[in-house]
Short mmCIF file of C-alpha atoms in Angstrom, two decimals:
data_model
loop_
_atom_site.label_atom_id
_atom_site.label_comp_id
_atom_site.label_asym_id
_atom_site.label_seq_id
_atom_site.Cartn_x
_atom_site.Cartn_y
_atom_site.Cartn_z
CA UNK A 22 -22.18 -14.89 -5.39
CA UNK A 23 -19.73 -12.75 -3.49
CA UNK A 24 -19.85 -10.30 -6.38
CA UNK A 25 -23.59 -10.08 -5.96
CA UNK A 26 -23.21 -9.34 -2.25
CA UNK A 27 -20.67 -6.64 -3.08
CA UNK A 28 -23.08 -5.23 -5.66
CA UNK A 29 -25.94 -5.07 -3.19
CA UNK A 30 -23.69 -3.42 -0.59
CA UNK A 31 -22.53 -0.87 -3.16
CA UNK A 32 -26.11 -0.05 -4.17
CA UNK A 33 -27.13 0.38 -0.52
CA UNK A 34 -24.12 2.58 0.25
CA UNK A 35 -24.72 4.61 -2.90
CA UNK A 36 -28.35 5.18 -1.90
CA UNK A 37 -27.23 6.28 1.55
CA UNK A 38 -24.65 8.63 0.07
CA UNK A 39 -27.16 10.17 -2.30
CA UNK A 40 -29.68 10.62 0.50
CA UNK A 41 -27.10 12.33 2.71
CA UNK A 42 -25.63 14.42 -0.07
CA UNK A 43 -28.87 16.06 -1.18
CA UNK A 44 -28.84 18.13 2.00
CA UNK A 45 -25.50 19.74 1.35
CA UNK A 46 -25.89 23.32 0.21
CA UNK A 47 -23.39 26.12 0.43
CA UNK A 48 -24.86 29.32 1.94
CA UNK A 49 -22.80 31.61 -0.30
CA UNK A 50 -21.41 30.18 -3.47
CA UNK A 51 -20.12 31.65 -6.70
CA UNK A 52 -19.65 28.30 -8.36
CA UNK A 53 -22.00 26.54 -10.73
CA UNK A 54 -21.85 23.26 -8.79
CA UNK A 55 -22.07 23.13 -5.04
CA UNK A 56 -20.83 20.62 -2.51
CA UNK A 57 -23.45 18.06 -3.43
CA UNK A 58 -22.41 17.50 -7.05
CA UNK A 59 -19.40 15.30 -6.51
CA UNK A 60 -20.97 12.96 -3.92
CA UNK A 61 -24.07 12.60 -6.09
CA UNK A 62 -21.91 11.74 -9.08
CA UNK A 63 -19.99 9.19 -7.05
CA UNK A 64 -23.22 7.73 -5.71
CA UNK A 65 -24.56 7.36 -9.24
CA UNK A 66 -21.38 5.67 -10.43
CA UNK A 67 -21.32 3.37 -7.41
CA UNK A 68 -24.94 2.45 -7.94
CA UNK A 69 -24.34 1.66 -11.59
CA UNK A 70 -21.28 -0.43 -10.71
CA UNK A 71 -23.20 -2.27 -8.02
CA UNK A 72 -26.08 -3.02 -10.40
CA UNK A 73 -23.62 -4.27 -12.99
CA UNK A 74 -22.06 -6.62 -10.46
CA UNK A 75 -25.47 -7.90 -9.41
CA UNK A 76 -26.52 -8.61 -12.97
CA UNK A 77 -23.21 -9.98 -14.26
CA UNK A 78 -21.09 -11.44 -11.48
CA UNK A 79 -17.76 -13.03 -12.20
CA UNK A 80 -17.33 -16.76 -12.27
CA UNK A 81 -15.20 -17.19 -9.16
CA UNK A 82 -17.82 -17.47 -6.44
CA UNK A 83 -17.20 -20.07 -3.81
CA UNK A 84 -18.79 -18.02 -1.10
CA UNK A 85 -20.20 -19.79 1.90
CA UNK A 86 -18.74 -23.09 0.85
CA UNK A 87 -15.97 -23.58 3.37
CA UNK A 88 -15.87 -20.26 5.08
CA UNK A 89 -15.61 -20.47 8.88
CA UNK A 90 -18.32 -17.94 9.50
CA UNK A 91 -18.17 -18.09 13.27
CA UNK A 92 -14.49 -17.28 13.62
CA UNK A 93 -14.80 -14.61 10.93
CA UNK A 94 -17.67 -13.01 12.82
CA UNK A 95 -15.68 -13.13 16.06
CA UNK A 96 -12.68 -11.52 14.37
CA UNK A 97 -14.75 -8.73 12.83
CA UNK A 98 -16.59 -8.10 16.12
CA UNK A 99 -13.26 -8.00 17.95
CA UNK A 100 -11.89 -5.44 15.51
CA UNK A 101 -14.99 -3.27 15.90
CA UNK A 102 -14.82 -3.54 19.68
CA UNK A 103 -11.14 -2.54 19.51
CA UNK A 104 -12.00 0.64 17.66
CA UNK A 105 -14.83 1.54 20.02
CA UNK A 106 -13.05 0.75 23.28
CA UNK A 107 -9.62 2.08 22.31
CA UNK A 108 -9.83 5.40 24.11
CA UNK A 109 -11.60 4.19 27.23
CA UNK A 110 -9.61 1.03 27.89
CA UNK A 111 -6.27 2.30 26.72
CA UNK A 112 -3.90 0.71 24.27
CA UNK A 113 -2.65 -2.20 26.37
CA UNK A 114 -6.00 -3.43 27.64
CA UNK A 115 -7.73 -2.93 24.31
CA UNK A 116 -5.01 -4.93 22.51
CA UNK A 117 -5.29 -7.71 25.07
CA UNK A 118 -9.06 -7.80 24.80
CA UNK A 119 -8.92 -7.89 21.01
CA UNK A 120 -6.20 -10.51 20.84
CA UNK A 121 -8.27 -13.14 22.64
CA UNK A 122 -11.06 -13.62 20.05
CA UNK A 123 -8.71 -13.15 17.10
CA UNK A 124 -6.16 -15.57 18.56
CA UNK A 125 -8.86 -18.12 19.26
CA UNK A 126 -10.22 -17.70 15.74
CA UNK A 127 -6.78 -18.66 14.46
CA UNK A 128 -6.84 -21.82 16.52
CA UNK A 129 -5.01 -20.94 19.72
CA UNK A 130 -6.22 -21.61 23.24
CA UNK A 131 -7.53 -18.66 25.19
CA UNK A 132 -4.57 -18.76 27.56
CA UNK A 133 -2.11 -18.50 24.69
CA UNK A 134 -4.11 -15.71 23.11
CA UNK A 135 -4.36 -13.84 26.40
CA UNK A 136 -0.67 -14.15 27.12
CA UNK A 137 0.23 -13.14 23.60
CA UNK A 138 -2.11 -10.17 23.64
CA UNK A 139 -0.83 -8.97 27.00
CA UNK A 140 2.78 -9.32 25.96
CA UNK A 141 2.13 -7.61 22.63
CA UNK A 142 0.21 -4.79 24.24
CA UNK A 143 2.84 -4.10 26.87
CA UNK A 144 5.83 -4.40 24.55
CA UNK A 145 4.30 -2.24 21.84
CA UNK A 146 3.16 0.34 24.37
CA UNK A 147 6.61 0.60 25.91
CA UNK A 148 8.25 0.65 22.50
CA UNK A 149 6.05 3.34 21.05
CA UNK A 150 5.34 5.46 24.09
CA UNK A 151 8.65 5.41 25.92
CA UNK A 152 11.15 4.74 23.14
CA UNK A 153 9.75 6.52 20.14
CA UNK A 154 7.66 9.12 22.00
CA UNK A 155 4.48 8.35 20.07
CA UNK A 156 1.53 9.09 22.32
CA UNK A 157 -0.79 6.15 22.99
CA UNK A 158 -3.81 6.28 25.29
CA UNK A 159 -3.22 4.64 28.65
CA UNK A 160 -6.91 4.47 29.57
CA UNK A 161 -7.67 2.43 32.66
CA UNK A 162 -4.03 1.59 33.32
CA UNK A 163 -2.95 5.19 33.68
CA UNK A 164 -2.01 4.69 37.33
CA UNK A 165 0.67 2.16 36.34
CA UNK A 166 1.83 3.34 32.97
CA UNK A 167 1.75 7.02 33.76
CA UNK A 168 -0.21 9.46 31.69
CA UNK A 169 -2.91 12.05 31.73
CA UNK B 20 29.38 25.49 -13.17
CA UNK B 21 29.07 26.35 -9.57
CA UNK B 22 26.71 23.42 -9.01
CA UNK B 23 29.54 20.99 -9.61
CA UNK B 24 31.86 23.02 -7.40
CA UNK B 25 29.38 22.96 -4.54
CA UNK B 26 28.85 19.27 -5.13
CA UNK B 27 32.57 18.59 -4.85
CA UNK B 28 32.71 20.49 -1.58
CA UNK B 29 29.72 18.58 -0.34
CA UNK B 30 31.25 15.23 -1.27
CA UNK B 31 34.38 16.19 0.58
CA UNK B 32 32.35 16.70 3.72
CA UNK B 33 30.05 13.73 3.26
CA UNK B 34 32.73 11.15 2.63
CA UNK B 35 34.49 11.55 5.95
CA UNK B 36 34.51 8.47 8.17
CA UNK B 37 32.23 9.88 10.83
CA UNK B 38 29.63 10.94 8.36
CA UNK B 39 29.69 7.61 6.55
CA UNK B 40 29.24 5.74 9.82
CA UNK B 41 26.43 8.06 10.84
CA UNK B 42 24.77 7.46 7.47
CA UNK B 43 25.01 3.69 7.93
CA UNK B 44 23.57 3.84 11.44
CA UNK B 45 20.82 6.18 10.28
CA UNK B 46 19.88 3.84 7.43
CA UNK B 47 19.71 0.89 9.83
CA UNK B 48 17.57 2.73 12.35
CA UNK B 49 15.39 4.10 9.57
CA UNK B 50 14.82 0.61 8.17
CA UNK B 51 13.74 -0.66 11.57
CA UNK B 52 11.39 2.26 12.13
CA UNK B 53 10.02 2.09 8.60
CA UNK B 54 9.27 -1.60 9.02
CA UNK B 55 6.48 -0.76 11.45
CA UNK B 56 3.29 -0.39 9.43
CA UNK B 57 2.06 3.15 9.62
CA UNK B 58 5.34 4.91 10.23
CA UNK B 59 6.39 6.20 6.86
CA UNK B 60 9.51 8.21 6.08
CA UNK B 61 8.02 11.52 7.15
CA UNK B 62 6.81 10.15 10.48
CA UNK B 63 10.09 8.34 10.97
CA UNK B 64 12.16 11.49 10.51
CA UNK B 65 9.81 13.47 12.75
CA UNK B 66 10.05 10.85 15.49
CA UNK B 67 13.82 10.55 15.30
CA UNK B 68 14.55 14.26 15.05
CA UNK B 69 15.06 14.62 18.82
CA UNK B 70 17.81 12.04 18.40
CA UNK B 71 19.78 14.44 16.22
CA UNK B 72 19.46 17.13 18.86
CA UNK B 73 20.22 14.87 21.81
CA UNK B 74 23.44 13.60 20.31
CA UNK B 75 24.70 17.20 19.86
CA UNK B 76 26.07 16.44 16.44
CA UNK B 77 27.43 19.12 14.12
CA UNK B 78 24.89 20.43 11.63
CA UNK B 79 26.00 18.51 8.55
CA UNK B 80 26.25 15.23 10.45
CA UNK B 81 22.77 15.67 11.85
CA UNK B 82 21.41 16.36 8.36
CA UNK B 83 23.17 13.28 7.01
CA UNK B 84 21.68 11.22 9.85
CA UNK B 85 18.15 12.41 9.16
CA UNK B 86 18.50 11.96 5.41
CA UNK B 87 19.77 8.41 5.97
CA UNK B 88 16.83 7.76 8.30
CA UNK B 89 14.50 8.99 5.57
CA UNK B 90 15.99 6.62 3.00
CA UNK B 91 15.93 3.75 5.47
CA UNK B 92 12.28 4.38 6.30
CA UNK B 93 11.40 4.38 2.62
CA UNK B 94 12.91 0.93 2.27
CA UNK B 95 11.69 -0.43 5.59
CA UNK B 96 8.08 -0.20 4.52
CA UNK B 97 8.81 -2.81 1.87
CA UNK B 98 9.77 -5.43 4.44
CA UNK B 99 6.35 -5.53 6.03
CA UNK B 100 4.61 -5.30 2.69
CA UNK B 101 6.54 -8.22 1.19
CA UNK B 102 6.43 -10.51 4.20
CA UNK B 103 3.11 -9.57 5.77
CA UNK B 104 1.12 -8.03 2.89
CA UNK B 105 0.63 -4.99 5.09
CA UNK B 106 2.11 -1.96 3.32
CA UNK B 107 4.03 0.27 5.71
CA UNK B 108 3.17 3.42 3.83
CA UNK B 109 1.58 4.56 0.63
CA UNK B 110 4.63 3.89 -1.49
CA UNK B 111 4.84 0.24 -0.48
CA UNK B 112 1.41 -0.75 -1.75
CA UNK B 113 2.62 -1.83 -5.18
CA UNK B 114 5.47 -3.75 -3.59
CA UNK B 115 2.90 -5.74 -1.64
CA UNK B 116 1.11 -6.68 -4.85
CA UNK B 117 4.23 -8.24 -6.33
CA UNK B 118 6.35 -9.14 -3.34
CA UNK B 119 3.81 -11.00 -1.21
CA UNK B 120 3.01 -13.67 -3.82
CA UNK B 121 6.74 -14.13 -4.25
CA UNK B 122 7.17 -14.56 -0.50
CA UNK B 123 4.42 -17.14 -0.42
CA UNK B 124 6.32 -19.22 -2.95
CA UNK B 125 9.47 -19.15 -0.87
CA UNK B 126 11.13 -16.33 -2.82
CA UNK B 127 10.83 -13.78 -0.02
CA UNK B 128 14.56 -13.19 0.24
CA UNK B 129 14.77 -12.61 -3.49
CA UNK B 130 11.90 -10.15 -3.31
CA UNK B 131 13.55 -8.25 -0.48
CA UNK B 132 16.90 -8.07 -2.23
CA UNK B 133 15.34 -6.98 -5.53
CA UNK B 134 13.40 -4.34 -3.63
CA UNK B 135 16.58 -3.11 -1.95
CA UNK B 136 18.50 -3.00 -5.20
CA UNK B 137 15.77 -1.21 -7.13
CA UNK B 138 15.30 1.19 -4.23
CA UNK B 139 19.00 2.04 -4.42
CA UNK B 140 18.99 2.46 -8.20
CA UNK B 141 15.81 4.50 -8.14
CA UNK B 142 16.93 6.90 -5.43
CA UNK B 143 20.33 7.29 -7.06
CA UNK B 144 18.76 8.23 -10.39
CA UNK B 145 16.30 10.51 -8.60
CA UNK B 146 19.05 12.30 -6.69
CA UNK B 147 21.08 12.80 -9.86
CA UNK B 148 17.94 13.98 -11.61
CA UNK B 149 17.16 16.50 -8.91
CA UNK B 150 20.69 17.87 -8.95
CA UNK B 151 20.67 18.28 -12.70
CA UNK B 152 17.09 19.19 -13.44
CA UNK B 153 15.92 21.06 -10.36
CA UNK B 154 15.53 24.50 -12.04
CA UNK B 155 13.65 22.99 -14.98
CA UNK B 156 11.42 20.96 -12.68
CA UNK B 157 10.70 24.06 -10.63
CA UNK B 158 9.49 25.86 -13.72
CA UNK B 159 7.31 22.90 -14.68
CA UNK B 160 5.91 22.58 -11.19
CA UNK B 161 4.82 26.20 -11.24
CA UNK B 162 3.14 25.71 -14.60
CA UNK B 163 1.17 22.67 -13.39
CA UNK B 164 -2.33 24.03 -13.16
CA UNK B 165 -5.79 22.61 -12.47
CA UNK B 166 -6.18 21.27 -15.99
CA UNK B 167 -2.96 19.30 -15.68
CA UNK B 168 -3.98 17.92 -12.30
CA UNK B 169 -7.26 16.80 -13.80
CA UNK B 170 -5.47 15.11 -16.68
CA UNK B 171 -3.20 13.37 -14.16
CA UNK B 172 -6.22 12.12 -12.22
CA UNK B 173 -7.85 10.78 -15.37
CA UNK B 174 -4.61 9.03 -16.22
CA UNK B 175 -4.46 7.50 -12.74
CA UNK B 176 -7.98 6.11 -12.96
CA UNK B 177 -7.36 4.76 -16.44
CA UNK B 178 -4.27 3.02 -15.07
CA UNK B 179 -6.31 1.47 -12.26
CA UNK B 180 -8.78 -0.10 -14.64
CA UNK B 181 -5.95 -1.13 -16.93
CA UNK B 182 -4.10 -2.91 -14.14
CA UNK B 183 -7.06 -5.11 -13.28
CA UNK B 184 -7.66 -6.11 -16.85
CA UNK B 185 -9.94 -9.05 -16.17
CA UNK B 186 -12.32 -7.20 -13.86
CA UNK B 187 -12.44 -3.56 -14.99
CA UNK B 188 -15.85 -2.88 -13.44
CA UNK B 189 -14.56 -3.92 -10.03
CA UNK B 190 -11.49 -1.75 -10.47
CA UNK B 191 -13.61 1.26 -11.42
CA UNK B 192 -15.88 0.52 -8.47
CA UNK B 193 -12.85 0.42 -6.18
CA UNK B 194 -11.73 3.77 -7.55
CA UNK B 195 -15.19 5.23 -6.90
CA UNK B 196 -15.21 3.83 -3.36
CA UNK B 197 -11.81 5.40 -2.77
CA UNK B 198 -13.03 8.75 -4.07
CA UNK B 199 -16.09 8.58 -1.82
CA UNK B 200 -13.92 7.90 1.21
CA UNK B 201 -11.74 10.82 0.22
CA UNK B 202 -14.73 13.19 0.01
CA UNK B 203 -15.41 12.76 3.72
CA UNK B 204 -14.64 15.94 5.58
CA UNK B 205 -14.57 19.62 4.82
CA UNK B 206 -15.22 20.67 1.25
CA UNK B 207 -12.47 23.14 0.40
CA UNK B 208 -14.53 25.12 -2.10
CA UNK B 209 -17.67 25.79 -0.10
CA UNK B 210 -16.84 25.03 3.52
CA UNK B 211 -19.57 22.43 3.94
CA UNK B 212 -18.92 19.33 6.06
CA UNK B 213 -19.60 16.23 3.99
CA UNK B 214 -20.39 12.82 5.48
CA UNK B 215 -19.00 13.64 8.89
CA UNK B 216 -22.20 13.05 10.81
CA UNK B 217 -21.45 15.95 13.12
CA UNK B 218 -18.28 14.30 14.39
CA UNK B 219 -15.48 16.81 14.81
CA UNK B 220 -12.78 14.19 14.37
CA UNK B 221 -13.87 13.53 10.81
CA UNK B 222 -13.77 17.16 9.76
CA UNK B 223 -10.26 16.70 8.36
CA UNK B 224 -11.28 13.62 6.47
CA UNK B 225 -10.09 10.07 6.89
CA UNK B 226 -6.31 9.87 6.97
CA UNK B 227 -4.88 8.04 4.02
CA UNK B 228 -2.38 5.95 5.93
CA UNK B 229 -5.05 4.79 8.38
CA UNK B 230 -7.20 3.72 5.45
CA UNK B 231 -4.40 1.88 3.73
CA UNK B 232 -3.29 -0.03 6.80
CA UNK B 233 -6.83 -0.82 7.88
CA UNK B 234 -7.86 -2.10 4.46
CA UNK B 235 -4.77 -4.19 3.91
CA UNK B 236 -4.26 -5.63 7.37
CA UNK B 237 -7.86 -6.39 8.24
CA UNK B 238 -8.51 -7.93 4.85
CA UNK B 239 -5.34 -9.97 5.29
CA UNK B 240 -6.57 -11.25 8.66
CA UNK B 241 -9.93 -12.20 7.18
CA UNK B 242 -8.34 -13.83 4.14
CA UNK B 243 -6.02 -15.81 6.38
CA UNK B 244 -8.96 -16.99 8.45
CA UNK B 245 -10.88 -18.00 5.34
CA UNK B 246 -8.24 -19.81 3.42
CA UNK B 247 -5.71 -21.12 5.81
CA UNK B 248 -7.42 -21.31 9.19
CA UNK B 249 -4.08 -20.50 10.75
CA UNK B 250 -1.28 -18.09 10.15
CA UNK B 251 1.60 -20.52 10.27
CA UNK B 252 3.31 -21.88 7.23
CA UNK B 253 2.19 -19.19 4.85
CA UNK B 254 5.58 -17.63 4.25
CA UNK B 255 8.08 -20.37 3.55
CA UNK B 256 11.63 -19.84 4.66
CA UNK B 257 13.66 -19.45 1.55
CA UNK B 258 17.04 -20.90 0.84
CA UNK B 259 18.06 -18.15 -1.49
CA UNK B 260 18.37 -14.61 -0.27
CA UNK B 261 19.89 -12.82 -3.24
CA UNK B 262 18.43 -12.39 -6.69
CA UNK B 263 20.32 -13.65 -9.69
CA UNK B 264 20.85 -11.87 -12.97
CA UNK B 265 17.89 -13.52 -14.68
CA UNK B 266 15.52 -12.25 -12.04
CA UNK B 267 17.05 -8.81 -12.33
CA UNK B 268 16.17 -8.74 -16.02
CA UNK B 269 12.59 -9.68 -15.21
CA UNK B 270 12.23 -6.36 -13.44
CA UNK B 271 12.76 -4.72 -16.81
CA UNK B 272 10.68 -7.12 -18.84
CA UNK B 273 8.31 -9.73 -17.39
CA UNK B 274 8.29 -13.14 -19.08
CA UNK B 275 4.53 -13.15 -19.59
CA UNK B 276 4.33 -10.33 -22.12
CA UNK B 277 5.11 -11.76 -25.57
CA UNK B 278 5.03 -8.51 -27.46
CA UNK B 279 7.35 -6.81 -25.04
CA UNK B 280 9.60 -9.87 -25.25
CA UNK B 281 9.73 -9.68 -29.01
CA UNK B 282 10.65 -6.02 -29.16
CA UNK B 283 13.12 -6.25 -26.32
CA UNK B 284 14.78 -9.40 -27.58
CA UNK B 285 15.17 -7.71 -30.94
CA UNK B 286 17.12 -5.00 -29.14
CA UNK B 287 19.12 -7.67 -27.32
CA UNK B 288 20.15 -9.39 -30.52
CA UNK B 289 21.97 -6.25 -31.61
CA UNK B 290 25.77 -6.60 -31.37
CA UNK B 291 26.27 -7.09 -27.67
CA UNK B 292 29.37 -7.03 -25.49
CA UNK B 293 30.59 -10.41 -24.19
CA UNK B 294 28.53 -10.04 -21.00
CA UNK B 295 25.80 -12.71 -20.85
CA UNK B 296 22.74 -11.37 -22.59
CA UNK B 297 19.53 -12.89 -21.18
CA UNK B 298 17.98 -15.40 -23.51
CA UNK B 299 14.71 -14.36 -25.06
CA UNK B 300 12.96 -17.66 -24.29
CA UNK B 301 10.95 -17.92 -21.10
CA UNK B 302 12.57 -20.00 -18.35
CA UNK B 303 11.73 -23.70 -18.24
CA UNK B 304 10.15 -23.82 -14.84
CA UNK B 305 8.56 -20.43 -15.26
CA UNK B 306 9.35 -17.63 -12.89
CA UNK B 307 7.20 -17.16 -10.93
CA UNK B 308 5.34 -20.44 -10.81
CA UNK B 309 1.89 -20.09 -12.25
CA UNK B 310 -0.16 -21.40 -9.40
CA UNK B 311 -3.72 -20.41 -8.91
CA UNK B 312 -2.98 -17.88 -6.24
CA UNK B 313 -0.05 -16.11 -7.78
CA UNK B 314 -1.62 -14.60 -10.81
CA UNK B 315 0.00 -11.28 -10.16
CA UNK B 316 3.48 -12.32 -9.17
CA UNK B 317 5.21 -10.74 -12.16
CA UNK B 318 5.91 -7.07 -12.59
CA UNK B 319 2.24 -6.55 -13.12
CA UNK B 320 2.60 -2.93 -14.09
CA UNK B 321 3.52 -3.95 -17.63
CA UNK B 322 1.40 -7.02 -17.93
CA UNK B 323 -1.13 -6.61 -20.66
CA UNK B 324 -4.67 -7.60 -19.71
CA UNK B 325 -5.46 -11.10 -20.87
CA UNK B 326 -8.33 -11.37 -23.29
CA UNK B 327 -10.42 -14.56 -23.29
CA UNK B 328 -9.44 -16.73 -26.21
CA UNK B 329 -12.94 -17.82 -27.22
CA UNK B 330 -15.18 -15.41 -28.97
CA UNK B 331 -18.41 -17.00 -27.88
CA UNK B 332 -19.30 -15.78 -24.44
CA UNK B 333 -22.52 -16.42 -22.65
CA UNK B 334 -23.82 -13.92 -20.16
CA UNK B 335 -22.86 -16.13 -17.23
CA UNK B 336 -19.25 -16.43 -18.24
CA UNK B 337 -18.63 -12.74 -18.58
CA UNK B 338 -15.84 -11.88 -16.20
CA UNK B 339 -16.31 -8.24 -15.35
#
């Protein structure tokens, strides 16, 4: 069953790739194939692979049997929100905000998750930014942590 | 040969006490920095280069420090890949495939020590190889043209499908997905932006290390949520931290490959010195234990794909 879902996703992505790739044209080109050949080839191969998986899935499919869908959805949403809010909130706040749903999905209370996320965010920020001189966005906390 | 003469001079400089201590400290710091997922050896050296300037060391000591940091970072990536299944850099991906199942069975210390030992042996052989074969390799590298690169790519994709012997269609699909992700960005031949959606940040493509860490760590989080519902108790503390000789021989020849066993044990039965030759029979309790989750806990690079034993296969039971 999970193979079938993967197959459908691959077919959809391949269709999207092919639709986007047909627009690519090089204005001046002295090559027989342009920029659209390789993505179209990959889209074809992905579509064929996806169709194969839909028609002949493997035996191991215990999808949806005991999967905690709610906590999985929370974790995935938290990861997406982390990526989107990273620049605006800054590293520390974004890590704290992400740690709460993910920590609760793993069975912790929200206080534990909040404390852990805050500690992790601060420690990692100080370690990377001050110690190792790797630039991390400070975001909303720029008045405390110092930054542009 | 003047190479050997220069080498002797170099050894004379490198084996002084200060330089040896600096090398040890550099290796330790490099291991710690390399342990962080995402900081590979190149990033580690770049980050720690101000250290060499700030300490105002003489030139050769600074170079020894940075080289030791490089080696330490190479090894440090294995720690996170064995214990967390999150490869620190591109070179640690294969270690995660073998080392993480070992860590889950309580053999994490053994995996780490085997990784350290093989890292040492490998880099030693590589350094000797570079010293001896550098001019020849330079000539070969110049002769490596587009046709050879293409042949190398075909070989790589054939290896991918060969590694996942019981699901070759999925392996080929994974290779195609990887190639599609790599085609994001600027096309070098025609200058056309592919799949960037007008975003300027994607014009250089998706960075490989970001992809690797994202794929491995997020999938590890989701797998942990699915199967264990908690993150505790997955890696058992192990009583044994050092590998024994039998496990060392398994890095040369895994116990699950009968044909390799037969040919290699034939070589072992040749007149051998009194050192204990490993017995050609598989161990009694089987290393590693063949549980359902640890199907790939041997040196999977040499494992031949298992064929189903029955000839009659219905369409539903096709595992592809």
